[in-house]
Amino acid sequence: MQAAALASVAHTPDLFSAPARHLWTVEEVLALYDLPYMDLLWRAQKTHRQHFDANAIQRSTLLSIKTGGCSEDCGYCSQSARFNTDLERERLLPVDEVVAAAEAAKAKGASRFCMGAAWRSPKENDLEKVLEMVREVKALGMQTCVTLGMLKEGQAEQLKEAGLDYYNHNLDTDKEFYGQVIKSHTHDERLETLAQARDAGLNLCSGGIIGMGESRRNRAAMLVQLANLPVPPESVPINNLVPVPGTPLGDAPPLDPFEFVRTIAAARITMPTSWVRLSAGRREMSDELQALCFLAGANSMFYGDHLLTTGNADFAQDDALFERLGLTAV
Ligand code: SAM
Ligand code: DTB
Ligand code: SF4
């Protein structure tokens, strides 16, 4: 850089007044996990309150716009064509059906509508229809999110142009454990899709699944990878595996619920300004366990009777929980 240019940068206050960002190590995150439970929750709650209203929960409604028949082999997934899961395969839904579902979600009080497709990556003519869905859902005044698999060059820009707010693509687990769950596409390809979405100016929604037989170190390493991205994801879904009969993980033993809460707390501490979403597996949790997750810093959820192919806590139960805990929806 030329001396004159350097001097002008040196006088740019933003560059030099911002505190240096902490990059996490796996050992540091393991040390968080190892804290006595009350200390971990206290630290997570303090961090949470520095950045968020601790009583406000963001609510997204999910819709599967294209179900089943996926070419990929993700070992947890009901939608892979490689496993025998009794799932009815469906074509891409018509745009008007999707918009009607978004209108209903908005009327119930969801602020974001997330559309999921069981694709390795979207084909151009399918993407055209998804772009129309994004335009129309956005026009309802909702935030929009899609999860369509891996993106090819230019697709993230098309989505951004149509009014997309968030692209969801999960790391799912750390690089080391990944190969035991998924072989048809790589962890690096996932990072590449996240980079493309980020470069197109989209917000990222990226997290993972726990309870797949991974170690605590694998969980910590996944959080480190998310937290140390050039810009951490704005939204971090933490899914508890929903074991689906017929998938390789259909018989996975349940995870200790306290380990799930510890993972939420570690996500909150390592990504203090991200929305941490209590995602799949919530239907199987008691109200008390969900309250512990909120105390540990979860501040987002899927709101609606269905996730993609499995059930979710129903509206009435969630509305009652909000009432009992004095939570407000954002
Ligand atoms: N095909 C796209 C993809 O893989 O990115 C989008 C849909 S895929 C179903 C979205 C995410 O849902 C997965 O990355 C995974 O984290 C989560 N998921 C899928 N099946 C699950 C299950 N049985 N339990 C928990 N999470 C699950
Ligand atoms: C995410 O992290 N979890 C959601 C959403 N992103 C697309 C999906 C959960 C799927 C749970 C299993 C199913 O319903 O098929
Ligand atoms: Fe396909 Fe996505 Fe399921 Fe993997 S997680 S099998 S890519 S739908």
mmCIF file of C-alpha atoms and ligand atoms in Angstrom:
data_model
loop_
_atom_site.group_PDB
_atom_site.id
_atom_site.type_symbol
_atom_site.label_atom_id
_atom_site.label_comp_id
_atom_site.label_asym_id
_atom_site.label_seq_id
_atom_site.Cartn_x
_atom_site.Cartn_y
_atom_site.Cartn_z
ATOM 1 C CA MET A 1 0.000 0.000 0.000
ATOM 2 C CA GLN A 2 1.226 3.531 -0.826
ATOM 3 C CA ALA A 3 2.269 5.700 2.140
ATOM 4 C CA ALA A 4 -0.524 8.235 1.430
ATOM 5 C CA ALA A 5 -3.159 5.504 1.316
ATOM 6 C CA LEU A 6 -1.783 3.981 4.518
ATOM 7 C CA ALA A 7 -1.972 7.345 6.260
ATOM 8 C CA SER A 8 -5.599 7.767 5.241
ATOM 9 C CA VAL A 9 -6.487 4.286 6.529
ATOM 10 C CA ALA A 10 -4.649 5.068 9.761
ATOM 11 C CA HIS A 11 -7.042 7.973 10.282
ATOM 12 C CA THR A 12 -10.186 5.928 9.657
ATOM 13 C CA PRO A 13 -11.581 5.687 13.207
ATOM 14 C CA ASP A 14 -13.741 2.572 12.568
ATOM 15 C CA LEU A 15 -10.786 0.398 11.683
ATOM 16 C CA PHE A 16 -8.790 1.263 14.750
ATOM 17 C CA SER A 17 -11.400 1.780 17.436
ATOM 18 C CA ALA A 18 -13.109 -1.607 16.954
ATOM 19 C CA PRO A 19 -11.888 -4.094 19.590
ATOM 20 C CA ALA A 20 -9.929 -7.050 18.161
ATOM 21 C CA ARG A 21 -12.183 -10.051 17.607
ATOM 22 C CA HIS A 22 -11.542 -13.135 19.695
ATOM 23 C CA LEU A 23 -10.931 -16.252 17.607
ATOM 24 C CA TRP A 24 -11.888 -19.352 19.575
ATOM 25 C CA THR A 25 -9.839 -22.505 19.989
ATOM 26 C CA VAL A 26 -11.332 -25.966 20.517
ATOM 27 C CA GLU A 27 -9.590 -26.171 23.927
ATOM 28 C CA GLU A 28 -11.262 -22.926 25.043
ATOM 29 C CA VAL A 29 -14.686 -24.174 24.022
ATOM 30 C CA LEU A 30 -14.065 -27.520 25.729
ATOM 31 C CA ALA A 31 -13.202 -25.537 28.856
ATOM 32 C CA LEU A 32 -16.619 -23.844 28.617
ATOM 33 C CA TYR A 33 -18.315 -27.241 28.366
ATOM 34 C CA ASP A 34 -16.317 -28.385 31.413
ATOM 35 C CA LEU A 35 -17.497 -25.522 33.635
ATOM 36 C CA PRO A 36 -19.813 -26.457 36.488
ATOM 37 C CA TYR A 37 -23.324 -26.273 35.040
ATOM 38 C CA MET A 38 -24.439 -23.235 37.067
ATOM 39 C CA ASP A 39 -21.296 -21.293 36.134
ATOM 40 C CA LEU A 40 -21.755 -22.088 32.451
ATOM 41 C CA LEU A 41 -25.385 -20.989 32.481
ATOM 42 C CA TRP A 42 -24.549 -17.820 34.396
ATOM 43 C CA ARG A 43 -21.864 -16.893 31.894
ATOM 44 C CA ALA A 44 -24.159 -17.630 28.932
ATOM 45 C CA GLN A 45 -26.986 -15.605 30.476
ATOM 46 C CA LYS A 46 -24.668 -12.627 31.157
ATOM 47 C CA THR A 47 -23.439 -12.709 27.546
ATOM 48 C CA HIS A 48 -26.994 -13.013 26.288
ATOM 49 C CA ARG A 49 -28.163 -9.965 28.236
ATOM 50 C CA GLN A 50 -25.311 -7.836 26.910
ATOM 51 C CA HIS A 51 -26.660 -8.224 23.368
ATOM 52 C CA PHE A 52 -30.338 -9.205 23.499
ATOM 53 C CA ASP A 53 -33.593 -8.768 25.342
ATOM 54 C CA ALA A 54 -33.516 -12.041 27.328
ATOM 55 C CA ASN A 55 -37.315 -12.408 27.126
ATOM 56 C CA ALA A 56 -37.654 -12.059 23.346
ATOM 57 C CA ILE A 57 -37.763 -15.092 21.055
ATOM 58 C CA GLN A 58 -37.635 -14.936 17.265
ATOM 59 C CA ARG A 59 -40.098 -17.282 15.540
ATOM 60 C CA SER A 60 -39.619 -18.806 12.075
ATOM 61 C CA THR A 61 -42.091 -21.107 10.337
ATOM 62 C CA LEU A 62 -40.760 -23.877 8.100
ATOM 63 C CA LEU A 63 -42.291 -25.354 4.973
ATOM 64 C CA SER A 64 -40.943 -28.217 2.893
ATOM 65 C CA ILE A 65 -41.443 -26.930 -0.671
ATOM 66 C CA LYS A 66 -39.947 -30.066 -2.249
ATOM 67 C CA THR A 67 -39.958 -33.268 -0.243
ATOM 68 C CA GLY A 68 -37.955 -36.483 -0.547
ATOM 69 C CA GLY A 69 -36.118 -38.194 -3.391
ATOM 70 C CA CYS A 70 -32.811 -36.459 -2.592
ATOM 71 C CA SER A 71 -29.649 -37.822 -4.239
ATOM 72 C CA GLU A 72 -27.529 -37.197 -1.109
ATOM 73 C CA ASP A 73 -26.683 -39.648 1.689
ATOM 74 C CA CYS A 74 -26.868 -37.521 4.881
ATOM 75 C CA GLY A 75 -27.178 -40.279 7.500
ATOM 76 C CA TYR A 76 -29.826 -38.499 9.599
ATOM 77 C CA CYS A 77 -32.163 -37.525 6.775
ATOM 78 C CA SER A 78 -35.630 -38.919 6.020
ATOM 79 C CA GLN A 79 -35.466 -37.361 2.543
ATOM 80 C CA SER A 80 -32.518 -39.241 1.064
ATOM 81 C CA ALA A 81 -33.554 -41.530 -1.819
ATOM 82 C CA ARG A 82 -30.894 -43.969 -0.592
ATOM 83 C CA PHE A 83 -32.761 -44.955 2.585
ATOM 84 C CA ASN A 84 -36.059 -46.711 3.022
ATOM 85 C CA THR A 85 -37.978 -44.265 5.199
ATOM 86 C CA ASP A 86 -41.620 -44.580 4.064
ATOM 87 C CA LEU A 87 -41.652 -40.949 2.994
ATOM 88 C CA GLU A 88 -43.982 -39.885 0.163
ATOM 89 C CA ARG A 89 -41.907 -38.079 -2.428
ATOM 90 C CA GLU A 90 -43.433 -34.785 -3.625
ATOM 91 C CA ARG A 91 -42.737 -32.391 -6.506
ATOM 92 C CA LEU A 92 -41.933 -28.712 -6.010
ATOM 93 C CA LEU A 93 -45.059 -27.087 -4.548
ATOM 94 C CA PRO A 94 -46.949 -24.511 -6.610
ATOM 95 C CA VAL A 95 -46.137 -20.878 -5.721
ATOM 96 C CA ASP A 96 -49.701 -20.074 -4.580
ATOM 97 C CA GLU A 97 -49.679 -22.940 -2.058
ATOM 98 C CA VAL A 98 -46.415 -21.657 -0.589
ATOM 99 C CA VAL A 99 -47.701 -18.093 -0.360
ATOM 100 C CA ALA A 100 -50.895 -19.294 1.356
ATOM 101 C CA ALA A 101 -48.782 -21.147 3.953
ATOM 102 C CA ALA A 102 -46.661 -18.027 4.515
ATOM 103 C CA GLU A 103 -49.798 -15.902 4.989
ATOM 104 C CA ALA A 104 -51.074 -18.380 7.571
ATOM 105 C CA ALA A 105 -47.695 -18.346 9.378
ATOM 106 C CA LYS A 106 -47.708 -14.551 9.436
ATOM 107 C CA ALA A 107 -51.249 -14.519 10.851
ATOM 108 C CA LYS A 108 -50.063 -16.849 13.648
ATOM 109 C CA GLY A 109 -47.206 -14.463 14.486
ATOM 110 C CA ALA A 110 -44.090 -15.845 12.739
ATOM 111 C CA SER A 111 -41.661 -13.160 11.550
ATOM 112 C CA ARG A 112 -39.692 -15.344 9.130
ATOM 113 C CA PHE A 113 -40.769 -17.961 6.599
ATOM 114 C CA CYS A 114 -38.206 -20.670 5.755
ATOM 115 C CA MET A 115 -38.609 -22.790 2.644
ATOM 116 C CA GLY A 116 -36.683 -26.079 2.443
ATOM 117 C CA ALA A 117 -36.041 -28.270 -0.606
ATOM 118 C CA ALA A 118 -34.550 -31.775 -0.678
ATOM 119 C CA TRP A 119 -31.938 -31.049 -3.317
ATOM 120 C CA ARG A 120 -28.204 -31.535 -3.592
ATOM 121 C CA SER A 121 -28.365 -28.146 -5.309
ATOM 122 C CA PRO A 122 -31.090 -26.275 -7.210
ATOM 123 C CA LYS A 123 -31.527 -26.657 -10.987
ATOM 124 C CA GLU A 124 -31.949 -23.391 -12.917
ATOM 125 C CA ASN A 125 -35.645 -23.884 -13.809
ATOM 126 C CA ASP A 126 -36.488 -24.895 -10.215
ATOM 127 C CA LEU A 127 -34.607 -21.883 -8.909
ATOM 128 C CA GLU A 128 -36.812 -19.605 -11.061
ATOM 129 C CA LYS A 129 -39.878 -20.888 -9.176
ATOM 130 C CA VAL A 130 -38.154 -20.466 -5.805
ATOM 131 C CA LEU A 131 -37.256 -16.876 -6.752
ATOM 132 C CA GLU A 132 -40.952 -16.216 -7.376
ATOM 133 C CA MET A 133 -41.792 -17.715 -3.959
ATOM 134 C CA VAL A 134 -39.198 -15.472 -2.302
ATOM 135 C CA ARG A 135 -40.561 -12.352 -4.061
ATOM 136 C CA GLU A 136 -44.143 -13.105 -3.018
ATOM 137 C CA VAL A 137 -43.349 -14.067 0.586
ATOM 138 C CA LYS A 138 -41.183 -10.968 0.950
ATOM 139 C CA ALA A 139 -44.097 -8.875 -0.379
ATOM 140 C CA LEU A 140 -46.178 -10.099 2.592
ATOM 141 C CA GLY A 141 -43.738 -8.242 4.842
ATOM 142 C CA MET A 142 -42.067 -11.388 6.205
ATOM 143 C CA GLN A 143 -38.361 -12.144 6.399
ATOM 144 C CA THR A 144 -37.446 -14.871 3.931
ATOM 145 C CA CYS A 145 -35.118 -17.857 4.278
ATOM 146 C CA VAL A 146 -34.449 -20.783 1.955
ATOM 147 C CA THR A 147 -32.424 -23.960 2.268
ATOM 148 C CA LEU A 148 -31.824 -25.519 -1.138
ATOM 149 C CA GLY A 149 -28.532 -27.366 -0.735
ATOM 150 C CA MET A 150 -25.267 -26.314 -2.358
ATOM 151 C CA LEU A 151 -25.309 -23.181 -4.507
ATOM 152 C CA LYS A 152 -23.694 -22.801 -7.907
ATOM 153 C CA GLU A 153 -22.055 -19.596 -9.021
ATOM 154 C CA GLY A 154 -24.535 -16.763 -9.505
ATOM 155 C CA GLN A 155 -27.438 -18.449 -7.685
ATOM 156 C CA ALA A 156 -26.867 -16.620 -4.391
ATOM 157 C CA GLU A 157 -26.948 -13.305 -6.266
ATOM 158 C CA GLN A 158 -30.240 -14.256 -7.943
ATOM 159 C CA LEU A 159 -31.720 -15.111 -4.538
ATOM 160 C CA LYS A 160 -30.512 -11.843 -3.037
ATOM 161 C CA GLU A 161 -31.970 -9.913 -5.952
ATOM 162 C CA ALA A 162 -35.373 -11.609 -5.399
ATOM 163 C CA GLY A 163 -35.418 -10.315 -1.807
ATOM 164 C CA LEU A 164 -34.000 -13.252 0.137
ATOM 165 C CA ASP A 165 -32.856 -12.349 3.665
ATOM 166 C CA TYR A 166 -31.249 -15.607 4.919
ATOM 167 C CA TYR A 167 -29.648 -18.661 3.343
ATOM 168 C CA ASN A 168 -29.680 -21.770 5.566
ATOM 169 C CA HIS A 169 -26.921 -24.288 5.056
ATOM 170 C CA ASN A 170 -25.631 -26.176 8.077
ATOM 171 C CA LEU A 171 -22.128 -27.433 8.749
ATOM 172 C CA ASP A 172 -23.989 -30.214 10.593
ATOM 173 C CA THR A 173 -20.889 -31.379 12.495
ATOM 174 C CA ASP A 174 -17.136 -30.802 12.559
ATOM 175 C CA LYS A 175 -14.780 -31.736 9.748
ATOM 176 C CA GLU A 176 -13.494 -34.819 11.583
ATOM 177 C CA PHE A 177 -16.829 -36.520 12.294
ATOM 178 C CA TYR A 178 -18.494 -35.363 9.067
ATOM 179 C CA GLY A 179 -17.311 -38.313 6.928
ATOM 180 C CA GLN A 180 -19.074 -40.755 9.244
ATOM 181 C CA VAL A 181 -22.418 -39.106 8.471
ATOM 182 C CA ILE A 182 -22.188 -37.776 4.898
ATOM 183 C CA LYS A 183 -20.133 -39.021 1.948
ATOM 184 C CA SER A 184 -21.915 -37.556 -1.103
ATOM 185 C CA HIS A 185 -20.639 -33.996 -0.573
ATOM 186 C CA THR A 186 -17.847 -32.570 1.546
ATOM 187 C CA HIS A 187 -17.544 -30.274 4.524
ATOM 188 C CA ASP A 188 -15.455 -27.924 2.352
ATOM 189 C CA GLU A 189 -18.265 -27.751 -0.212
ATOM 190 C CA ARG A 190 -20.567 -26.615 2.591
ATOM 191 C CA LEU A 191 -18.130 -23.856 3.532
ATOM 192 C CA GLU A 192 -17.952 -22.851 -0.129
ATOM 193 C CA THR A 193 -21.755 -22.439 -0.304
ATOM 194 C CA LEU A 194 -21.689 -20.343 2.868
ATOM 195 C CA ALA A 195 -18.986 -18.132 1.344
ATOM 196 C CA GLN A 196 -21.041 -17.665 -1.833
ATOM 197 C CA ALA A 197 -24.143 -16.699 0.143
ATOM 198 C CA ARG A 198 -22.123 -14.275 2.260
ATOM 199 C CA ASP A 199 -20.432 -12.716 -0.774
ATOM 200 C CA ALA A 200 -23.850 -12.106 -2.337
ATOM 201 C CA GLY A 201 -24.827 -10.077 0.756
ATOM 202 C CA LEU A 202 -27.153 -12.682 2.289
ATOM 203 C CA ASN A 203 -27.452 -13.276 6.027
ATOM 204 C CA LEU A 204 -26.314 -16.756 6.996
ATOM 205 C CA CYS A 205 -28.255 -19.310 8.956
ATOM 206 C CA SER A 206 -25.847 -22.129 9.774
ATOM 207 C CA GLY A 207 -25.520 -24.563 12.632
ATOM 208 C CA GLY A 208 -25.585 -28.285 13.125
ATOM 209 C CA ILE A 209 -27.053 -31.426 14.595
ATOM 210 C CA ILE A 210 -25.983 -32.998 17.846
ATOM 211 C CA GLY A 211 -26.767 -36.459 19.158
ATOM 212 C CA MET A 212 -25.402 -38.290 16.109
ATOM 213 C CA GLY A 213 -22.741 -40.153 18.113
ATOM 214 C CA GLU A 214 -20.170 -37.359 17.846
ATOM 215 C CA SER A 215 -17.878 -36.550 20.772
ATOM 216 C CA ARG A 216 -17.946 -33.380 22.839
ATOM 217 C CA ARG A 217 -14.738 -32.377 21.055
ATOM 218 C CA ASN A 218 -16.560 -32.721 17.705
ATOM 219 C CA ARG A 219 -19.347 -30.485 19.012
ATOM 220 C CA ALA A 220 -16.862 -27.904 20.288
ATOM 221 C CA ALA A 221 -14.936 -27.968 16.985
ATOM 222 C CA MET A 222 -18.124 -27.344 15.012
ATOM 223 C CA LEU A 223 -18.931 -24.307 17.174
ATOM 224 C CA VAL A 224 -15.371 -23.011 16.746
ATOM 225 C CA GLN A 225 -15.674 -23.305 12.996
ATOM 226 C CA LEU A 226 -18.956 -21.375 12.961
ATOM 227 C CA ALA A 227 -17.778 -18.710 15.418
ATOM 228 C CA ASN A 228 -14.490 -18.139 13.571
ATOM 229 C CA LEU A 229 -16.042 -17.657 10.107
ATOM 230 C CA PRO A 230 -15.047 -14.255 8.652
ATOM 231 C CA VAL A 231 -18.443 -13.071 9.928
ATOM 232 C CA PRO A 232 -20.287 -15.542 12.209
ATOM 233 C CA PRO A 233 -23.746 -16.645 11.003
ATOM 234 C CA GLU A 234 -26.513 -14.279 12.082
ATOM 235 C CA SER A 235 -28.635 -17.320 12.887
ATOM 236 C CA VAL A 236 -27.329 -20.573 14.398
ATOM 237 C CA PRO A 237 -29.747 -23.525 14.479
ATOM 238 C CA ILE A 238 -28.841 -26.210 16.993
ATOM 239 C CA ASN A 239 -30.744 -29.352 16.036
ATOM 240 C CA ASN A 240 -31.106 -32.318 18.347
ATOM 241 C CA LEU A 241 -31.136 -35.415 16.150
ATOM 242 C CA VAL A 242 -34.656 -36.671 15.422
ATOM 243 C CA PRO A 243 -33.913 -40.351 14.776
ATOM 244 C CA VAL A 244 -35.834 -41.405 11.658
ATOM 245 C CA PRO A 245 -36.423 -45.166 11.239
ATOM 246 C CA GLY A 246 -34.763 -46.472 8.079
ATOM 247 C CA THR A 247 -31.878 -43.960 8.171
ATOM 248 C CA PRO A 248 -28.395 -45.010 9.352
ATOM 249 C CA LEU A 249 -29.000 -42.922 12.504
ATOM 250 C CA GLY A 250 -32.494 -44.268 13.114
ATOM 251 C CA ASP A 251 -31.369 -46.104 16.253
ATOM 252 C CA ALA A 252 -28.987 -43.479 17.646
ATOM 253 C CA PRO A 253 -29.258 -43.383 21.461
ATOM 254 C CA PRO A 254 -30.626 -40.127 22.927
ATOM 255 C CA LEU A 255 -28.165 -37.460 24.024
ATOM 256 C CA ASP A 256 -28.051 -36.347 27.669
ATOM 257 C CA PRO A 257 -30.359 -33.269 27.653
ATOM 258 C CA PHE A 258 -27.844 -31.345 29.804
ATOM 259 C CA GLU A 259 -25.262 -31.821 27.059
ATOM 260 C CA PHE A 260 -27.742 -30.245 24.638
ATOM 261 C CA VAL A 261 -28.165 -27.256 26.980
ATOM 262 C CA ARG A 262 -24.378 -26.975 27.377
ATOM 263 C CA THR A 263 -24.087 -26.817 23.594
ATOM 264 C CA ILE A 264 -26.640 -23.985 23.450
ATOM 265 C CA ALA A 265 -24.687 -22.129 26.156
ATOM 266 C CA ALA A 266 -21.376 -22.625 24.331
ATOM 267 C CA ALA A 267 -22.979 -21.373 21.093
ATOM 268 C CA ARG A 268 -24.282 -18.292 22.920
ATOM 269 C CA ILE A 269 -20.895 -17.470 24.476
ATOM 270 C CA THR A 270 -18.884 -18.047 21.290
ATOM 271 C CA MET A 271 -21.384 -16.215 19.031
ATOM 272 C CA PRO A 272 -22.713 -13.487 21.341
ATOM 273 C CA THR A 273 -24.566 -11.470 18.692
ATOM 274 C CA SER A 274 -26.089 -14.392 16.750
ATOM 275 C CA TRP A 275 -29.625 -15.652 17.154
ATOM 276 C CA VAL A 276 -29.261 -19.180 18.532
ATOM 277 C CA ARG A 277 -32.166 -21.368 17.433
ATOM 278 C CA LEU A 278 -33.577 -24.250 19.438
ATOM 279 C CA SER A 279 -34.390 -26.313 16.336
ATOM 280 C CA ALA A 280 -35.221 -29.948 15.544
ATOM 281 C CA GLY A 281 -35.992 -32.146 18.528
ATOM 282 C CA ARG A 282 -37.955 -29.494 20.416
ATOM 283 C CA ARG A 283 -41.218 -31.486 20.288
ATOM 284 C CA GLU A 284 -39.532 -34.209 22.333
ATOM 285 C CA MET A 285 -38.410 -31.706 25.012
ATOM 286 C CA SER A 286 -40.377 -30.859 28.123
ATOM 287 C CA ASP A 287 -41.383 -27.242 28.742
ATOM 288 C CA GLU A 288 -38.821 -27.193 31.565
ATOM 289 C CA LEU A 289 -35.986 -28.303 29.284
ATOM 290 C CA GLN A 290 -36.952 -25.671 26.725
ATOM 291 C CA ALA A 291 -36.921 -23.029 29.481
ATOM 292 C CA LEU A 292 -33.374 -24.149 30.390
ATOM 293 C CA CYS A 293 -32.368 -23.739 26.739
ATOM 294 C CA PHE A 294 -33.735 -20.159 26.746
ATOM 295 C CA LEU A 295 -31.820 -19.509 29.975
ATOM 296 C CA ALA A 296 -28.677 -20.804 28.251
ATOM 297 C CA GLY A 297 -29.148 -18.242 25.483
ATOM 298 C CA ALA A 298 -31.397 -19.787 22.844
ATOM 299 C CA ASN A 299 -33.568 -16.990 21.443
ATOM 300 C CA SER A 300 -35.126 -18.370 18.306
ATOM 301 C CA MET A 301 -37.360 -21.340 17.441
ATOM 302 C CA PHE A 302 -39.335 -23.018 14.694
ATOM 303 C CA TYR A 303 -42.987 -22.176 15.238
ATOM 304 C CA GLY A 304 -45.569 -24.457 13.643
ATOM 305 C CA ASP A 305 -46.829 -28.018 13.794
ATOM 306 C CA HIS A 306 -44.277 -29.308 11.277
ATOM 307 C CA LEU A 307 -40.581 -29.009 10.622
ATOM 308 C CA LEU A 308 -39.850 -30.456 7.150
ATOM 309 C CA THR A 309 -40.968 -34.088 7.374
ATOM 310 C CA THR A 310 -41.292 -34.531 11.138
ATOM 311 C CA GLY A 311 -43.547 -32.933 13.722
ATOM 312 C CA ASN A 312 -42.853 -29.912 15.906
ATOM 313 C CA ALA A 313 -44.420 -28.650 19.137
ATOM 314 C CA ASP A 314 -47.897 -27.389 18.245
ATOM 315 C CA PHE A 315 -48.933 -23.722 18.192
ATOM 316 C CA ALA A 316 -51.162 -23.998 21.253
ATOM 317 C CA GLN A 317 -48.405 -25.557 23.357
ATOM 318 C CA ASP A 318 -45.917 -22.873 22.286
ATOM 319 C CA ASP A 319 -48.385 -20.052 22.907
ATOM 320 C CA ALA A 320 -49.010 -21.442 26.405
ATOM 321 C CA LEU A 321 -45.243 -21.693 27.022
ATOM 322 C CA PHE A 322 -44.732 -18.053 25.974
ATOM 323 C CA GLU A 323 -47.520 -17.044 28.351
ATOM 324 C CA ARG A 324 -46.155 -19.106 31.260
ATOM 325 C CA LEU A 325 -42.592 -17.790 30.819
ATOM 326 C CA GLY A 326 -43.509 -14.190 29.952
ATOM 327 C CA LEU A 327 -41.765 -14.436 26.597
ATOM 328 C CA THR A 328 -42.447 -12.068 23.720
ATOM 329 C CA ALA A 329 -42.260 -12.963 20.030
ATOM 330 C CA VAL A 330 -40.038 -10.990 17.663
HETATM 331 N N1 SAM B 1 -31.169 -30.244 1.265
HETATM 332 C C1 SAM B 1 -30.790 -29.069 1.944
HETATM 333 C C2 SAM B 1 -29.508 -29.247 2.725
HETATM 334 O O1 SAM B 1 -29.176 -30.348 3.083
HETATM 335 O O2 SAM B 1 -28.869 -28.220 2.988
HETATM 336 C C3 SAM B 1 -31.857 -28.477 2.826
HETATM 337 C C4 SAM B 1 -32.703 -29.338 3.737
HETATM 338 S S1 SAM B 1 -31.866 -30.223 5.053
HETATM 339 C C5 SAM B 1 -33.194 -31.252 5.562
HETATM 340 C C6 SAM B 1 -31.616 -28.996 6.321
HETATM 341 C C7 SAM B 1 -31.007 -29.406 7.627
HETATM 342 O O3 SAM B 1 -31.979 -30.029 8.451
HETATM 343 C C8 SAM B 1 -29.870 -30.369 7.621
HETATM 344 O O4 SAM B 1 -28.638 -29.777 7.295
HETATM 345 C C9 SAM B 1 -29.865 -30.856 9.069
HETATM 346 O O5 SAM B 1 -29.050 -30.039 9.880
HETATM 347 C C10 SAM B 1 -31.329 -30.721 9.495
HETATM 348 N N2 SAM B 1 -31.953 -32.049 9.661
HETATM 349 C C11 SAM B 1 -32.391 -32.858 8.696
HETATM 350 N N3 SAM B 1 -32.879 -34.011 9.196
HETATM 351 C C12 SAM B 1 -32.735 -33.937 10.553
HETATM 352 C C13 SAM B 1 -33.036 -34.819 11.630
HETATM 353 N N4 SAM B 1 -33.555 -36.021 11.419
HETATM 354 N N5 SAM B 1 -32.773 -34.416 12.884
HETATM 355 C C14 SAM B 1 -32.230 -33.185 13.108
HETATM 356 N N6 SAM B 1 -31.914 -32.318 12.112
HETATM 357 C C15 SAM B 1 -32.156 -32.676 10.853
HETATM 358 C C1 DTB B 2 -32.362 -26.495 10.415
HETATM 359 O O1 DTB B 2 -31.232 -26.335 10.936
HETATM 360 N N1 DTB B 2 -33.293 -27.310 10.894
HETATM 361 C C2 DTB B 2 -34.466 -27.290 10.050
HETATM 362 C C3 DTB B 2 -34.121 -26.196 9.001
HETATM 363 N N2 DTB B 2 -32.778 -25.856 9.331
HETATM 364 C C4 DTB B 2 -34.304 -26.463 7.577
HETATM 365 C C5 DTB B 2 -34.836 -28.629 9.531
HETATM 366 C C6 DTB B 2 -35.038 -29.668 10.602
HETATM 367 C C7 DTB B 2 -35.477 -30.922 9.953
HETATM 368 C C8 DTB B 2 -35.851 -31.970 10.952
HETATM 369 C C9 DTB B 2 -36.243 -33.252 10.309
HETATM 370 C C10 DTB B 2 -37.405 -33.165 9.393
HETATM 371 O O2 DTB B 2 -38.474 -32.588 9.753
HETATM 372 O O3 DTB B 2 -37.317 -33.723 8.290
HETATM 373 FE FE1 SF4 B 3 -30.704 -34.188 0.838
HETATM 374 FE FE2 SF4 B 3 -30.505 -32.112 2.496
HETATM 375 FE FE3 SF4 B 3 -31.488 -34.489 3.352
HETATM 376 FE FE4 SF4 B 3 -28.897 -34.257 2.805
HETATM 377 S S1 SF4 B 3 -30.036 -33.149 4.425
HETATM 378 S S2 SF4 B 3 -30.251 -35.945 2.163
HETATM 379 S S3 SF4 B 3 -28.936 -32.835 1.071
HETATM 380 S S4 SF4 B 3 -32.405 -33.141 1.848
#
